[in-house]
Coordinates of C-alpha atoms in Angstrom, one line a residue:
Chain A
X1 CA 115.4 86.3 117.2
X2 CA 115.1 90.4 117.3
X3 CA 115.8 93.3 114.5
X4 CA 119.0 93.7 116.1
X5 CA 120.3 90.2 114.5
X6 CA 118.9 91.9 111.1
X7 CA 119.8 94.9 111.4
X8 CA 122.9 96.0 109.0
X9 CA 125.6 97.6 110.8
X10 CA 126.8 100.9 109.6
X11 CA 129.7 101.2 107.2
X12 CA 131.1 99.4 103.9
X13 CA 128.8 96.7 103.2
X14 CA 130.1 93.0 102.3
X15 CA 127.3 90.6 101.2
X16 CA 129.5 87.7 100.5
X17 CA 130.5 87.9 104.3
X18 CA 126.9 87.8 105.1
X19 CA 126.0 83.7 105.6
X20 CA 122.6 83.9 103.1
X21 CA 122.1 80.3 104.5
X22 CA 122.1 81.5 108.2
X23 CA 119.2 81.6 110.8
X24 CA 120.5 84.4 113.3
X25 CA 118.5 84.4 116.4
X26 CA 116.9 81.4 115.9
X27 CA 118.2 77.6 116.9
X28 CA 114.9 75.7 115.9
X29 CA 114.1 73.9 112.4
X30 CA 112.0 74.1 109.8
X31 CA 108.7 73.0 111.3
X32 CA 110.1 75.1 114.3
X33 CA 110.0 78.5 112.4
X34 CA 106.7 77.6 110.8
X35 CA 105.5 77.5 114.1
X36 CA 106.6 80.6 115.8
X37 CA 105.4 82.2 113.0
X38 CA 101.8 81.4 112.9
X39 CA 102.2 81.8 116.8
X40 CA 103.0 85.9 116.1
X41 CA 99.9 85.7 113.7
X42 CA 97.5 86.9 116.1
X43 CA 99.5 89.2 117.9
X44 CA 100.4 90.7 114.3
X45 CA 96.7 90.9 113.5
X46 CA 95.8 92.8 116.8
X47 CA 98.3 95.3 116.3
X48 CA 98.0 96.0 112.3
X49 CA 93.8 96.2 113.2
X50 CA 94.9 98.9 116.1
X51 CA 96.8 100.7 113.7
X52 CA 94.0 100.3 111.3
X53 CA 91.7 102.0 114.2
X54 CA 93.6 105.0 114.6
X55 CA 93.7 106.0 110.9
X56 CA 89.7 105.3 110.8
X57 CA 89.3 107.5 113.8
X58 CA 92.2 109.8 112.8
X59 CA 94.3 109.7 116.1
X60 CA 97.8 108.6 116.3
X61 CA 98.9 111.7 114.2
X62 CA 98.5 109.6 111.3
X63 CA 100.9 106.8 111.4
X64 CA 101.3 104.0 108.7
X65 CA 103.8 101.7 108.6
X66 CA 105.8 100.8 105.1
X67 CA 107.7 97.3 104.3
X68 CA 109.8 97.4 101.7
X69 CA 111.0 94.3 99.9
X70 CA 113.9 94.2 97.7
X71 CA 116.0 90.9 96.4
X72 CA 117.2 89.2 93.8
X73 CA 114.8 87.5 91.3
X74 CA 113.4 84.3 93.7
X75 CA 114.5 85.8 96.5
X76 CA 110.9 85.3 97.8
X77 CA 109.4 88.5 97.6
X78 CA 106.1 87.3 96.9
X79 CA 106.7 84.8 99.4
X80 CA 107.0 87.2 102.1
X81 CA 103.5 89.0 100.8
X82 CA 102.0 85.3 101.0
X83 CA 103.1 83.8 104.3
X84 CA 103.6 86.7 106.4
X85 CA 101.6 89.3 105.1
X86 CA 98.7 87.6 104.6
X87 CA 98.9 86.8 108.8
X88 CA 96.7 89.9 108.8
X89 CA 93.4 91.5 107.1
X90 CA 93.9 92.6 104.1
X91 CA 91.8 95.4 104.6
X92 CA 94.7 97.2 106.8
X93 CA 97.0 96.2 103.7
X94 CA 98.3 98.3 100.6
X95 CA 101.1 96.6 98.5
X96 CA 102.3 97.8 95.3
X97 CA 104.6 96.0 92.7
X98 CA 107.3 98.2 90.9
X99 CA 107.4 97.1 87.8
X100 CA 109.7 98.7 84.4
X101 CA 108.4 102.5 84.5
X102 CA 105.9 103.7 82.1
X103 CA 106.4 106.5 79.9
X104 CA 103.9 108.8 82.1
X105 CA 106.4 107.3 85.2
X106 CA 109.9 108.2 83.1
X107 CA 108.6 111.5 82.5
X108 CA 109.2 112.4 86.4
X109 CA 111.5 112.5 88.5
X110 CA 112.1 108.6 89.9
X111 CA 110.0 109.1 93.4
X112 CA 106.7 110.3 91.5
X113 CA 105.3 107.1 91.2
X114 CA 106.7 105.9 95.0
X115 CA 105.5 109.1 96.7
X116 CA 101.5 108.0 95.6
X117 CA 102.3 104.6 96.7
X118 CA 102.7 105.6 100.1
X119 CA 100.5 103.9 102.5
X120 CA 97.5 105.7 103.9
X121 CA 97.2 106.6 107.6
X122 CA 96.3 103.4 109.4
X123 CA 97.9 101.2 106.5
X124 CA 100.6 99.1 106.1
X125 CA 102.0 99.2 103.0
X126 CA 104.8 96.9 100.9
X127 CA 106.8 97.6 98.5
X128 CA 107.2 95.0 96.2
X129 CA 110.7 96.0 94.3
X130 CA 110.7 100.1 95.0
X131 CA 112.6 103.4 94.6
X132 CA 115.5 101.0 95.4
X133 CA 115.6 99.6 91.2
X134 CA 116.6 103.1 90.5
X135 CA 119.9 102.6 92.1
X136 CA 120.1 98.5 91.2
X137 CA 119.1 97.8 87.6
X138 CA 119.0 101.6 87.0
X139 CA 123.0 101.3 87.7
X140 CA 123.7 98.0 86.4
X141 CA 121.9 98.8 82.9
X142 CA 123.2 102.4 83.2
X143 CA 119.3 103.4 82.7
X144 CA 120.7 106.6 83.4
X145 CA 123.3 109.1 83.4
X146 CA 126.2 108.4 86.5
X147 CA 125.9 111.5 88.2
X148 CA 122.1 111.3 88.3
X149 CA 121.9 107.8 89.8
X150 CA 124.8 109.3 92.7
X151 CA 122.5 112.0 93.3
X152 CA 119.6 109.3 93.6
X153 CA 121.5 107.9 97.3
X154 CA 120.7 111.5 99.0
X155 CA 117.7 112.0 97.2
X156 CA 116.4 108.8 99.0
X157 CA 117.4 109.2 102.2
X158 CA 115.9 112.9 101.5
X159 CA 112.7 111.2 100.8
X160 CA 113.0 108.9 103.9
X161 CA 113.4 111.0 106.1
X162 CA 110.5 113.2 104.8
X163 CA 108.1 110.3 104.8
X164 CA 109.1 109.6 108.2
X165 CA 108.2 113.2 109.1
X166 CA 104.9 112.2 107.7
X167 CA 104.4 109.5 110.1
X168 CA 105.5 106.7 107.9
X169 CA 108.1 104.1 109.7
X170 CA 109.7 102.6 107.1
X171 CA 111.1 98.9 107.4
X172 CA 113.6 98.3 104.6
X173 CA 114.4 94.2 103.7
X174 CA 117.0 93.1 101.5
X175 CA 116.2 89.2 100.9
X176 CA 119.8 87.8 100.7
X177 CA 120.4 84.7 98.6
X178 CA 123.0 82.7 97.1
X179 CA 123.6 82.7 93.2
X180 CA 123.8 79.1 93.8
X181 CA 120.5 79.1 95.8
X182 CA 118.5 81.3 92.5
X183 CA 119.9 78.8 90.0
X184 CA 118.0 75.7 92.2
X185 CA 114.5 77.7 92.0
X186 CA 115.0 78.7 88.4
X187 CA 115.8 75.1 87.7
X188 CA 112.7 74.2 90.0
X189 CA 110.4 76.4 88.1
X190 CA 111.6 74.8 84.7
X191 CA 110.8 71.6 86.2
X192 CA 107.4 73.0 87.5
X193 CA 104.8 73.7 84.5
X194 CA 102.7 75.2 86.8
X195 CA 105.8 77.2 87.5
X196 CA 106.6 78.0 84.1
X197 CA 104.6 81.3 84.1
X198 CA 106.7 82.9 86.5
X199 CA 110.1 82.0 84.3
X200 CA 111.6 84.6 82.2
X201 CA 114.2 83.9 79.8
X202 CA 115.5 87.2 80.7
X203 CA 116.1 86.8 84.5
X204 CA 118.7 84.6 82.9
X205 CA 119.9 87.1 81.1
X206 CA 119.9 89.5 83.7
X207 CA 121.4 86.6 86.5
X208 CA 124.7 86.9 84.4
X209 CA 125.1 90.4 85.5
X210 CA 125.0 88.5 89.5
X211 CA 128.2 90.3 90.3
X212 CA 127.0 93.8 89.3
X213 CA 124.0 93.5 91.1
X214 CA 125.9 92.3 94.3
X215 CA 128.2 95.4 93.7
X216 CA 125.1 97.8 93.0
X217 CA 123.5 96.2 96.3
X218 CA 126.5 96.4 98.5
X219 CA 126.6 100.7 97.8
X220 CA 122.6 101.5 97.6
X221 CA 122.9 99.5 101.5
X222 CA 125.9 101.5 102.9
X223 CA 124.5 104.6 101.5
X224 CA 120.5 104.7 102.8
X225 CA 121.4 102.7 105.7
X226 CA 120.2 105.7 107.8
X227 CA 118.9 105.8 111.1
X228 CA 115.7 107.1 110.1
X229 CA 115.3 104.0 107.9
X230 CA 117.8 101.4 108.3
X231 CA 118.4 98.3 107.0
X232 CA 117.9 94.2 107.2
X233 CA 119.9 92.0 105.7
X234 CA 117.3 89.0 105.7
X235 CA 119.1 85.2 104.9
X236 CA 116.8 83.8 102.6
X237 CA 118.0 80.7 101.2
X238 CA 115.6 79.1 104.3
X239 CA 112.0 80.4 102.9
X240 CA 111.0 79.5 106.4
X241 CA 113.6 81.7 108.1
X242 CA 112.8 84.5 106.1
X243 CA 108.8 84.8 106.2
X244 CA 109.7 84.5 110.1
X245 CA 112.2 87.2 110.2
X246 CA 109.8 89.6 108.1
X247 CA 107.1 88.7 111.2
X248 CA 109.3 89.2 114.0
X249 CA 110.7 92.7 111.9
X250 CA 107.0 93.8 111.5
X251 CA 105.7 92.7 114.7
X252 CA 108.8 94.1 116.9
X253 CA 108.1 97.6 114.7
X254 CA 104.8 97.5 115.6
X255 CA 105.0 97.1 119.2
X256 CA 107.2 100.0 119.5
X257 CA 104.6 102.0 117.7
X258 CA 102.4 101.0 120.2
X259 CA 99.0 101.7 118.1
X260 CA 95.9 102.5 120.4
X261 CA 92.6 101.7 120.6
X262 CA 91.0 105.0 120.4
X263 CA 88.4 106.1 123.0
X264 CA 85.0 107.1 121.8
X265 CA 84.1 110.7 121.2
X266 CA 80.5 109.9 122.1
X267 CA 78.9 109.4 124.6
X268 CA 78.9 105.6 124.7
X269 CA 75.3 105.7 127.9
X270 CA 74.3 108.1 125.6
X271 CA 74.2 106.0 122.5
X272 CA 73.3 102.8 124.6
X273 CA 70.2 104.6 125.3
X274 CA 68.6 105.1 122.1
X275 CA 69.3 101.9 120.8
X276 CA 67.5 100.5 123.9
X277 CA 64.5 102.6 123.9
X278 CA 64.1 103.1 119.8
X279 CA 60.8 102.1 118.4
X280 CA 60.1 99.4 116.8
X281 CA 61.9 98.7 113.3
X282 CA 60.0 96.6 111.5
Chain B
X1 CA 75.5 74.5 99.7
X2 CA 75.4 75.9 95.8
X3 CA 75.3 79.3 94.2
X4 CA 72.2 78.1 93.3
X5 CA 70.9 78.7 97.1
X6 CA 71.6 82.3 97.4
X7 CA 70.5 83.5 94.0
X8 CA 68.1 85.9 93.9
X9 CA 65.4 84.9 91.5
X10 CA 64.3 87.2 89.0
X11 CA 61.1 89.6 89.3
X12 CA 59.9 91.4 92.5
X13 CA 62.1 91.6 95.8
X14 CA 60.4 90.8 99.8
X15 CA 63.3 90.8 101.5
X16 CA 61.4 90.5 105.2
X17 CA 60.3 87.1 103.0
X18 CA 64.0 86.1 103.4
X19 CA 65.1 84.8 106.3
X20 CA 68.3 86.4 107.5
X21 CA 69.0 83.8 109.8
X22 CA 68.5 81.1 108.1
X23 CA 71.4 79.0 106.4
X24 CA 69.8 77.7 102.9
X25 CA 72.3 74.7 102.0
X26 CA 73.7 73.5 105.0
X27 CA 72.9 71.4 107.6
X28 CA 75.6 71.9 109.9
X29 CA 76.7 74.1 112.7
X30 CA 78.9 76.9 113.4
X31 CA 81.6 75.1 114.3
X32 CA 81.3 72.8 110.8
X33 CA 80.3 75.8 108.7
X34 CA 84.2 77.3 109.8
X35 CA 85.6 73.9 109.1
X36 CA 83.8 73.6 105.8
X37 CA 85.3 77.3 105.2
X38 CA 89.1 76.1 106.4
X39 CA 88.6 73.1 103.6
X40 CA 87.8 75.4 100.8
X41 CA 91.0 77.7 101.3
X42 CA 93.4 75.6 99.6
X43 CA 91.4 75.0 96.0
X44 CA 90.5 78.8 96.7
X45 CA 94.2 79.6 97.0
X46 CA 94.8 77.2 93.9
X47 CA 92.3 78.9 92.0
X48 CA 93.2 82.5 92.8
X49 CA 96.7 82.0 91.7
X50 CA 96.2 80.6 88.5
X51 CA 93.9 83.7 87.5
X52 CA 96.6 85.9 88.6
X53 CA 99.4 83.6 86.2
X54 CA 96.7 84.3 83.2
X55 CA 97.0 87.6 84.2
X56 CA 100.7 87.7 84.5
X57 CA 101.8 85.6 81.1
X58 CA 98.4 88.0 79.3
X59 CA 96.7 84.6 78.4
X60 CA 93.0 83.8 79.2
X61 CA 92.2 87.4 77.4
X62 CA 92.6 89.4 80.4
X63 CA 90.2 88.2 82.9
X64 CA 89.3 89.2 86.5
X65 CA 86.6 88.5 89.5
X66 CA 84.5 91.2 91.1
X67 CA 83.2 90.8 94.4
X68 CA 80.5 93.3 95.1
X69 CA 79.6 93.3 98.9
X70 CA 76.4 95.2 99.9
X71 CA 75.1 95.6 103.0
X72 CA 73.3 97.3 105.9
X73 CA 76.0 98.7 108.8
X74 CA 77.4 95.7 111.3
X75 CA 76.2 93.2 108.0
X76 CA 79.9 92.2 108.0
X77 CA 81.4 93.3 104.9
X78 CA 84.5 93.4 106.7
X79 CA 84.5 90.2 108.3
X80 CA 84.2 88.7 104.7
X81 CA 87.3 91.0 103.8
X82 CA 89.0 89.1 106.6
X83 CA 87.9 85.8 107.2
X84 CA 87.0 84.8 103.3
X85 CA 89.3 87.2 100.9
X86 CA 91.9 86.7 103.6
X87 CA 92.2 83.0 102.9
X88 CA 93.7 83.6 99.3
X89 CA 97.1 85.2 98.5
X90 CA 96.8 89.2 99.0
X91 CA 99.3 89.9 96.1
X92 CA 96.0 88.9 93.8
X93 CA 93.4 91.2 95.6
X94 CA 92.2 94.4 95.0
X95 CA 90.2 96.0 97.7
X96 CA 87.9 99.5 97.0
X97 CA 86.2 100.6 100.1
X98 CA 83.8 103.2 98.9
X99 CA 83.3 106.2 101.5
X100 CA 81.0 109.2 100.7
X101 CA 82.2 111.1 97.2
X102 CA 85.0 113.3 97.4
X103 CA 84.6 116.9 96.1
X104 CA 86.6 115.9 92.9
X105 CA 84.4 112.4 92.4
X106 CA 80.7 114.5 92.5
X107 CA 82.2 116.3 89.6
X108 CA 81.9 113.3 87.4
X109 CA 79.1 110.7 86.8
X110 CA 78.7 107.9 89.3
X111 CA 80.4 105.6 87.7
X112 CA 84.0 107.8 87.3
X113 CA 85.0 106.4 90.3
X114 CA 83.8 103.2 90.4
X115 CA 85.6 101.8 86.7
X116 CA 89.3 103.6 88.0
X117 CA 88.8 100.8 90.7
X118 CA 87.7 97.9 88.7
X119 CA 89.9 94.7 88.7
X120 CA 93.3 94.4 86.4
X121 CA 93.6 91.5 84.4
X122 CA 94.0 88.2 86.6
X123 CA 93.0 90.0 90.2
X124 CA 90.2 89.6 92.3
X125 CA 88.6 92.8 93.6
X126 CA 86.5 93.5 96.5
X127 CA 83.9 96.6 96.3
X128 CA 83.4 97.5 100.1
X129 CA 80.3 99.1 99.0
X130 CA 80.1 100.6 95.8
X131 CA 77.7 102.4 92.5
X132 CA 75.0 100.6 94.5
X133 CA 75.2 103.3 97.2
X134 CA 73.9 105.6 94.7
X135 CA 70.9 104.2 94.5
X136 CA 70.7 103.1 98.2
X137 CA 71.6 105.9 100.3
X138 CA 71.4 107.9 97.1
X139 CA 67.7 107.2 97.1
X140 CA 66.9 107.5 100.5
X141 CA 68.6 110.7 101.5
X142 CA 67.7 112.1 98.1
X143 CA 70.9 112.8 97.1
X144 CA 69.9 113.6 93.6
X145 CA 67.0 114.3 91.4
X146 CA 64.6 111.5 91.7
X147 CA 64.9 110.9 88.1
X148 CA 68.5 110.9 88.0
X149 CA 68.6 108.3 90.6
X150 CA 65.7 106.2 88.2
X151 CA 68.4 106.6 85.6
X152 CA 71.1 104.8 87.8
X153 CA 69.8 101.6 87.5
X154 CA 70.2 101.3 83.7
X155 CA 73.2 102.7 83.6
X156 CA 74.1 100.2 86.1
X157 CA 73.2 97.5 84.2
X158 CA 75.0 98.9 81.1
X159 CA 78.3 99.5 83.0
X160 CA 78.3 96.1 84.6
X161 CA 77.4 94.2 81.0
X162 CA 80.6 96.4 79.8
X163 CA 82.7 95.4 82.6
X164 CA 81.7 91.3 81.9
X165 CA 82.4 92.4 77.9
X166 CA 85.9 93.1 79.0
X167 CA 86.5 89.8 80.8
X168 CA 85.2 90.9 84.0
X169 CA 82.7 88.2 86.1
X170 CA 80.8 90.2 88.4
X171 CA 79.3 88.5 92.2
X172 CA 77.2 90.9 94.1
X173 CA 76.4 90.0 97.1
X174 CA 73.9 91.8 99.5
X175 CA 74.7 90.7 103.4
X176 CA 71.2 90.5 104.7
X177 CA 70.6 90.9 108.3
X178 CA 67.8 92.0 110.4
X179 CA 67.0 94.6 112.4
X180 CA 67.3 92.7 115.9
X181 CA 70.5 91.4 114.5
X182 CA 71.7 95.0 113.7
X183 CA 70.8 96.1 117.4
X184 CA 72.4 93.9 118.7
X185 CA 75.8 94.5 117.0
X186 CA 75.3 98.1 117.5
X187 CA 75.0 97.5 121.0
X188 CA 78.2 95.2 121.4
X189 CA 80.1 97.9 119.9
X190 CA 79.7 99.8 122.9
X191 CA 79.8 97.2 125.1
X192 CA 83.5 96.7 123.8
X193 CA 85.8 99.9 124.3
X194 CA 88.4 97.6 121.5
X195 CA 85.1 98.4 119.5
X196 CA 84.3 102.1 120.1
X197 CA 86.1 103.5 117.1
X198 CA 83.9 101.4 114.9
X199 CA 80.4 102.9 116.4
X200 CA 79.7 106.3 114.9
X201 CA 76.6 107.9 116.4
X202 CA 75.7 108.7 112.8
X203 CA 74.8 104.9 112.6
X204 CA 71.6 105.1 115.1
X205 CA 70.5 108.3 113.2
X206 CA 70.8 106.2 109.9
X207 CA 69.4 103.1 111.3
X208 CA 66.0 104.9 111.6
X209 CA 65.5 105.0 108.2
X210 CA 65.7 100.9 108.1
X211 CA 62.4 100.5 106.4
X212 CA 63.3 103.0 103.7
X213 CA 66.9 101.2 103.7
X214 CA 65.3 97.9 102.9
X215 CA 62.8 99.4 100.5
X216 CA 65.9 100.8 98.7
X217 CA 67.6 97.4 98.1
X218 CA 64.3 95.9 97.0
X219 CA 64.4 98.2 94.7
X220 CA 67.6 97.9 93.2
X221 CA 68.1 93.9 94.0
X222 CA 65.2 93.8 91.8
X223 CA 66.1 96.4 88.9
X224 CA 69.7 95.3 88.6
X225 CA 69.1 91.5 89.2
X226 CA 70.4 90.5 85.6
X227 CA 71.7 86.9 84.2
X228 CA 75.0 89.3 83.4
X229 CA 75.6 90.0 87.0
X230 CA 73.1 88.6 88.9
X231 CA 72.4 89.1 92.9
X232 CA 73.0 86.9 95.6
X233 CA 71.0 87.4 99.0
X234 CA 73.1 86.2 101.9
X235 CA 71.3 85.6 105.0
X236 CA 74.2 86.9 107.5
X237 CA 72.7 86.9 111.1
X238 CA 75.3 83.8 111.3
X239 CA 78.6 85.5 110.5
X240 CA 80.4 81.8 110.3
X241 CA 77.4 81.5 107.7
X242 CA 77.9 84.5 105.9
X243 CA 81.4 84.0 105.4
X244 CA 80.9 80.3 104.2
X245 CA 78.8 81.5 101.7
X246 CA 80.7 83.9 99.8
X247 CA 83.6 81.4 99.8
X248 CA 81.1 79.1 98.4
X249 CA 80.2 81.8 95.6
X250 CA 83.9 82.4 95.2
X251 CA 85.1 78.7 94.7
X252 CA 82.0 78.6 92.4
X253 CA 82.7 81.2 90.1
X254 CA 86.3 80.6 89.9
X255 CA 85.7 76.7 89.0
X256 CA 83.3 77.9 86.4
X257 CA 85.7 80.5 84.7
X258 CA 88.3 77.7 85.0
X259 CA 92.0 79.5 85.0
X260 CA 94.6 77.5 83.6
X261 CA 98.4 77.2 84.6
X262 CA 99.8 79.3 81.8
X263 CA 101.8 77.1 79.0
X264 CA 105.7 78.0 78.4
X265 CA 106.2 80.8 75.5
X266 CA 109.9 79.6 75.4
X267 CA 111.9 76.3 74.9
X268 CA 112.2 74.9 78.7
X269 CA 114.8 72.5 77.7
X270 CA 117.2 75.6 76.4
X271 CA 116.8 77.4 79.6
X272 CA 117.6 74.4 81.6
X273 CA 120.9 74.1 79.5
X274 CA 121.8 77.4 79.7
X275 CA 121.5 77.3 83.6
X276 CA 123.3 74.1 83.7
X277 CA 126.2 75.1 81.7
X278 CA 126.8 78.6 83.1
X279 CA 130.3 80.0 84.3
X280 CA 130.4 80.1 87.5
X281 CA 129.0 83.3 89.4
X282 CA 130.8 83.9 92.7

């Protein structure tokens, strides 16, 4: 598998076209995909702690790496965060969950609260939900007026593009599952009481409005899907398949970054010295 | 291997008394201390999540897990990050590293800085360092008056019963190494080019005040030693040991405050129906 069987092509998006049952890229099964994704765990690690190194020692012109996650309720979000982000340290890690705005967030403009979340030099970040609800349930529940959510499209690639100026590369996921496929893990976390804490009589409420949300989906993708940060459609109704996509995405964007180890500005004989010649410690 | 093992008993502090090679609690060898570390993972996992449901339904009044790590340079506060808060979920983690004070955080008490970072409700935070450097390096580079920095310890002792009053459990754990041990970490940092961006010559220059180092932590080990957050002394020449350890004292804790699977706030028999009997979606 590679991006490029992710990656959305340009133009009017369809997501009942797209198979959310599929495995692009990848012929093996189950215990297969686990497989070749603990195999990218320590080649993940390496590279996230060399990205890590150049934002301590403050080469690499500041580059940080973003993962944003967007889906349906149970599309697996905290899945993802689980299996394939938790490959590496969680030192290098920042993730922030979007929740409903507060009333200090829905005093500013939509990207106040997403602008501070950006990930630090060094970091990766994730996005768990993100600037993306703004156009989704902020169209569906008309949260606010029309014109200002078409403004929103520009206003994110805007953003983008900006970040990326920054030194941010931005990997955006859309988690791609069936209607049918969310009614099985709602069922299964009725049938679950430890699972019972993550069910909301809402999502129900809100899974009637399925439809809408495809709709709202299928014009925030063809409208950000911008070169400076495109878009993966990731099939999801295979938990395995989609942790391993989410590796191979962050592991092929991370090798094209190419992070460095940074050479010492010291003398490293130097240094070696005094530690072999110091007095006595104790 | 218990808590019991590590905890620092009350009254005055010897730390050259305390073997920081030894492995109080377990009899076996590197290779069975990171197996014995591989078998806690999944009751740590367990564990973790069901604080962060509590946290998520706003049951089990609000309660979190503080992990204070403490230590000399090359003690491995960062290997714990990795190799013992990387085994549970990173969606429930919190992690402050505490560098020197900004120009904005000396402009407040201590302590500003240190409660913005304190767990939410059902996380567990890591303190990469923290308020004990104010009375550590605080002390021995005189970074304030002498009797403000006698003042510290109180106040530490008052902030930390405050933080417990508001469902906070406090583990503070002080990575004890030796000087040998130190020297010789130092020294494979520069051994290692991968590792040069981790040695700062400012190190050896600090590492020459040792004995006033270790006179420090007496000091505060035994001023701040209380039965509301009490110290743990980690011996942590072994790093396999050192990590074992604090999964020990995290397994330990988390057993003790006993998180419980969150019960259903709505009828799960409705919710089934309603999911059952639905139009169709697509």
């Amino acid at each position: 598998m590679t991006a490029a069987d992710l990656r959305l092509p340009p133009g009017p998006v369809d997501l009942s076209a797209l198979d959310s049952g599929a495995t692009p890229g990848f012929d093996g099964d189950k215990k297969a995909g686990k497989g070749a994704l603990m195999a990218l765990g320590d080649e993940l690690s390496d590279l996230q702690e060399r990205l890590y190194a150049e934002g301590v020692a403050d080469v690499g012109h500041g580059r940080a790496l973003l993962l944003v996650l967007q889906g349906m309720d149970t599309s697996g979000k905290g899945g993802v965060l689980r299996h394939t982000v938790g490959l590496v340290d969680p030192q290098g890690v920042s993730i922030h969950s979007f929740k409903r705005p507060t009333e200090e967030e829905l005093q500013h403009d939509f990207l106040w609260r997403i602008r501070k979340a950006l990930p630090d030099k060094g970091r990766i970040g994730v996005f768990d939900r993100s600037h993306y609800e703004d156009v989704l349930i902020g169209r569906v529940r008309e949260l606010a007026p029309k014109k200002e959510i078409e403004e929103r499209y520009d206003a994110i690639n805007a953003f983008e593009t900006e970040a990326l100026g920054a030194g941010i590369t931005i990997i955006k996921c859309m988690l791609h599952i069936s209607a049918e496929t969310q009614r099985e893990r709602l069922l299964a976390r009725l049938d679950d009481p430890q699972k019972h804490w993550k069910f909301n009589p809402a999502d129900v409420d809100e899974r009637a409005l399925w439809p809408k949300y495809q709709e709202a989906y299928e014009i925030a993708l063809e409208r950000t899907n911008t070169e400076v940060a495109p878009w993966y459609v990731v099939p999801s109704d295979h938990k395995w398949y989609r942790n391993l996509a989410i590796g191979q995405l962050l592991h092929e964007t991370l090798l094209a970054m190419n992070p460095q180890w940074p050479a010492a500005d010291f003398d490293v004989e130097e240094q070696r010295q005094r530690l072999l010649t110091e007095v006595p410690l104790q």
